[in-house]
XYZ file of C-alpha atoms in Angstrom:
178
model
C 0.000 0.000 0.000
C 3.073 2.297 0.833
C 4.538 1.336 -2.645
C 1.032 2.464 -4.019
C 0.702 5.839 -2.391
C 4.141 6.909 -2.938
C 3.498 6.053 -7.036
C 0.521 7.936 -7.031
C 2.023 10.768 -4.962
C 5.190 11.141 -7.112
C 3.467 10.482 -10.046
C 5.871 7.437 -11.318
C 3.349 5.452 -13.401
C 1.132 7.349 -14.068
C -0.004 8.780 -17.607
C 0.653 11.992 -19.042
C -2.265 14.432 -18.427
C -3.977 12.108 -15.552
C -4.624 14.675 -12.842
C -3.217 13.349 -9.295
C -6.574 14.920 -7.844
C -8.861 12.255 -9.622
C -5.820 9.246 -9.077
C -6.777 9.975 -5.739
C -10.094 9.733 -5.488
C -10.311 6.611 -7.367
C -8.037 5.216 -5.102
C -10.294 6.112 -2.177
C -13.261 4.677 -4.598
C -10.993 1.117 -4.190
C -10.664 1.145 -0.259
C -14.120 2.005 -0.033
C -14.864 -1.055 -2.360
C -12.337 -3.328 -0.675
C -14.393 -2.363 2.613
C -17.652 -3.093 1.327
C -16.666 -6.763 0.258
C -15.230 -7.015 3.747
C -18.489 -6.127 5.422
C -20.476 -8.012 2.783
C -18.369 -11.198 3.842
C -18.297 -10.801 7.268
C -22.381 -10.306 7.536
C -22.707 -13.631 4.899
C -20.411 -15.439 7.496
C -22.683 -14.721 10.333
C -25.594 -15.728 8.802
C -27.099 -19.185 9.920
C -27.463 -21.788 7.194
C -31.169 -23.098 7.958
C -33.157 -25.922 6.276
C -36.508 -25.496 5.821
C -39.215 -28.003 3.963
C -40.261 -32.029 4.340
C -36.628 -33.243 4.447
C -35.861 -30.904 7.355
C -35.194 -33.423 10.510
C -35.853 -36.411 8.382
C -32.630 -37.888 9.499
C -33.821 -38.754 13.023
C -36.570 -41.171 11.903
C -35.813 -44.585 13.294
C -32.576 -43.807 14.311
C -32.695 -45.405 17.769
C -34.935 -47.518 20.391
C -36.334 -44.034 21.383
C -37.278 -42.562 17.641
C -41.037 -42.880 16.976
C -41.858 -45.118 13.887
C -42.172 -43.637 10.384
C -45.728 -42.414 9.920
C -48.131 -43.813 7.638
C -48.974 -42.187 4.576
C -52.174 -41.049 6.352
C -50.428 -39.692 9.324
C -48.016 -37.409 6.624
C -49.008 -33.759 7.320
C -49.079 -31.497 3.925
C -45.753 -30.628 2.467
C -44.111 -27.185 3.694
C -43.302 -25.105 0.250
C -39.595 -24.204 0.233
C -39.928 -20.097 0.665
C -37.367 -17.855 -0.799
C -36.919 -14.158 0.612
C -34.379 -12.975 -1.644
C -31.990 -10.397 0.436
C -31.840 -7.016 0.453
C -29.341 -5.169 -1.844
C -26.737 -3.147 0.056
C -24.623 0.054 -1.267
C -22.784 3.695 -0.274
C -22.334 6.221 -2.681
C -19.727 8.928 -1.887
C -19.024 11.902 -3.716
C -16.085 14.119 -4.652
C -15.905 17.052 -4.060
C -18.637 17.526 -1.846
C -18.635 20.774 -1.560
C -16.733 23.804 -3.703
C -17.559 26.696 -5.993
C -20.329 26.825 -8.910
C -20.046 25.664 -11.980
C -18.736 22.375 -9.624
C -17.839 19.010 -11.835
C -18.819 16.385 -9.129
C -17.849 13.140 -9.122
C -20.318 10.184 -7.694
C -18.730 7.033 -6.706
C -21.407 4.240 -6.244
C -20.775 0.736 -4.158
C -23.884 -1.765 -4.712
C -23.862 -5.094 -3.577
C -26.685 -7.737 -4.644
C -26.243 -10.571 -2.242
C -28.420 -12.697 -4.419
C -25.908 -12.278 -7.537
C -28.423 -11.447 -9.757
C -26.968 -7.924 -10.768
C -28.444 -5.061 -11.413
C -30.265 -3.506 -14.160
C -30.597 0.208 -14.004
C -29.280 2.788 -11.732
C -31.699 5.860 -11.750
C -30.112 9.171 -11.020
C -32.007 12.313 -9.364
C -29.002 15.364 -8.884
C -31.185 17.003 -6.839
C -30.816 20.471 -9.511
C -33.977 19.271 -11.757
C -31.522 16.637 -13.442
C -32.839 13.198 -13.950
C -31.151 10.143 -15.803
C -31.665 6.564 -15.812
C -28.417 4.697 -17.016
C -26.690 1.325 -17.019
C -24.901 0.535 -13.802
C -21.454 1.809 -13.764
C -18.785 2.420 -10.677
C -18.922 6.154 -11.287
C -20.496 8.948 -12.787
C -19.662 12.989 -13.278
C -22.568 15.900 -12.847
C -21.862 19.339 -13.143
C -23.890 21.865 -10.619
C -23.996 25.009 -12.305
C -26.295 27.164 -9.786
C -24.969 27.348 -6.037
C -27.285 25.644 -2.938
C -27.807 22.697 -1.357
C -28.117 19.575 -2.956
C -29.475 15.891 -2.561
C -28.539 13.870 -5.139
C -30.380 10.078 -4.775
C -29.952 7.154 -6.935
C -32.217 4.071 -7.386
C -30.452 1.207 -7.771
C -32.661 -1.354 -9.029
C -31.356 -5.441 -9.860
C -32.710 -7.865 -12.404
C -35.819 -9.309 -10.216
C -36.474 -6.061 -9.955
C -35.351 -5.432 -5.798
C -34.323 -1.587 -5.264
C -32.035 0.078 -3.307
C -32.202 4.340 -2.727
C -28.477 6.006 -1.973
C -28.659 9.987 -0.862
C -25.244 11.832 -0.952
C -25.452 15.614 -0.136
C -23.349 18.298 -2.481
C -23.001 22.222 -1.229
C -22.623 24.605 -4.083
C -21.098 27.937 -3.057
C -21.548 30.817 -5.412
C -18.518 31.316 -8.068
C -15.234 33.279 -7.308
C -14.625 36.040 -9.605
């Protein structure tokens, strides 16, 4: 990582014309995305694998002189339909800068995670300034803000089975320096 940060910083490596500004916020894009799959993992790994339907328990019939016989087919109670509650997608969004002097070029990083693995279909943008756009999913995306105020900029993240997910990331526009 020190190897990294020292490139970036002194600018071995790096193409002409790539400004150090935007290395570095794609390199805090990565450690936020490296943190996400962390935290993705880590809540997957705590999560209890559970059996649910007619073959749950099964294995203790007639397995010892205590274990009741098998029923009859008479005695079967109706089968219990295998439900599937598909999980919740999870994401941050950051932005950068979040704050500065109008016209400001913003840039929106976006994390999404669909635990199901489905993907995701559309991300729907609303900047907050009257601008609306609904575009294929990408890691991140530029606005301009041309008038200075306070803005809330939300995107819909919405997967394949159609599950949704709403992001808000605030942006202060100041009024331009002359």
């Amino acid at each position: 990582m020190k190897f990294l940060l020292a490139n970036l910083t002194s600018r071995q490596f790096v193409p002409a014309g790539t400004s150090l500004r935007l290395l570095r916020m794609l390199l805090v894009a990565m450690l936020f995305a490296v943190a996400l799959s962390l935290f993705a993992a880590k809540s997957h790994a705590q999560m209890p694998d559970t059996q649910m339907g007619p073959e749950a328990g099964s294995e203790l019939r007639g397995a010892g002189p205590m274990a009741s016989p098998s029923p009859s087919s008479n005695d079967m109670p109706p089968p219990v339909p295998n439900l599937h509650i598909p999980q919740p997608v999870r994401g941050s969004m950051m932005v950068s800068p979040p704050y500065g002097n109008a016209p400001l070029r913003v840039g929106f990083f976006v994390l999404a995670s669909d635990p199901e693995g489905l993907g995701f279909l559309t991300y729907s943008w609303n900047f907050g300034d009257g601008t609306v756009s609904s575009l294929p999913p990408e890691l991140y995306i530029f606005h301009t803000y041309y008038k200075p105020g306070s803005y809330v900029c939300q995107l819909t993240a919405t997967t394949v089975d159609g599950r949704k997910a709403t992001l808000l990331q605030g942006v202060i526009v100041e009024p331009p320096t002359h």
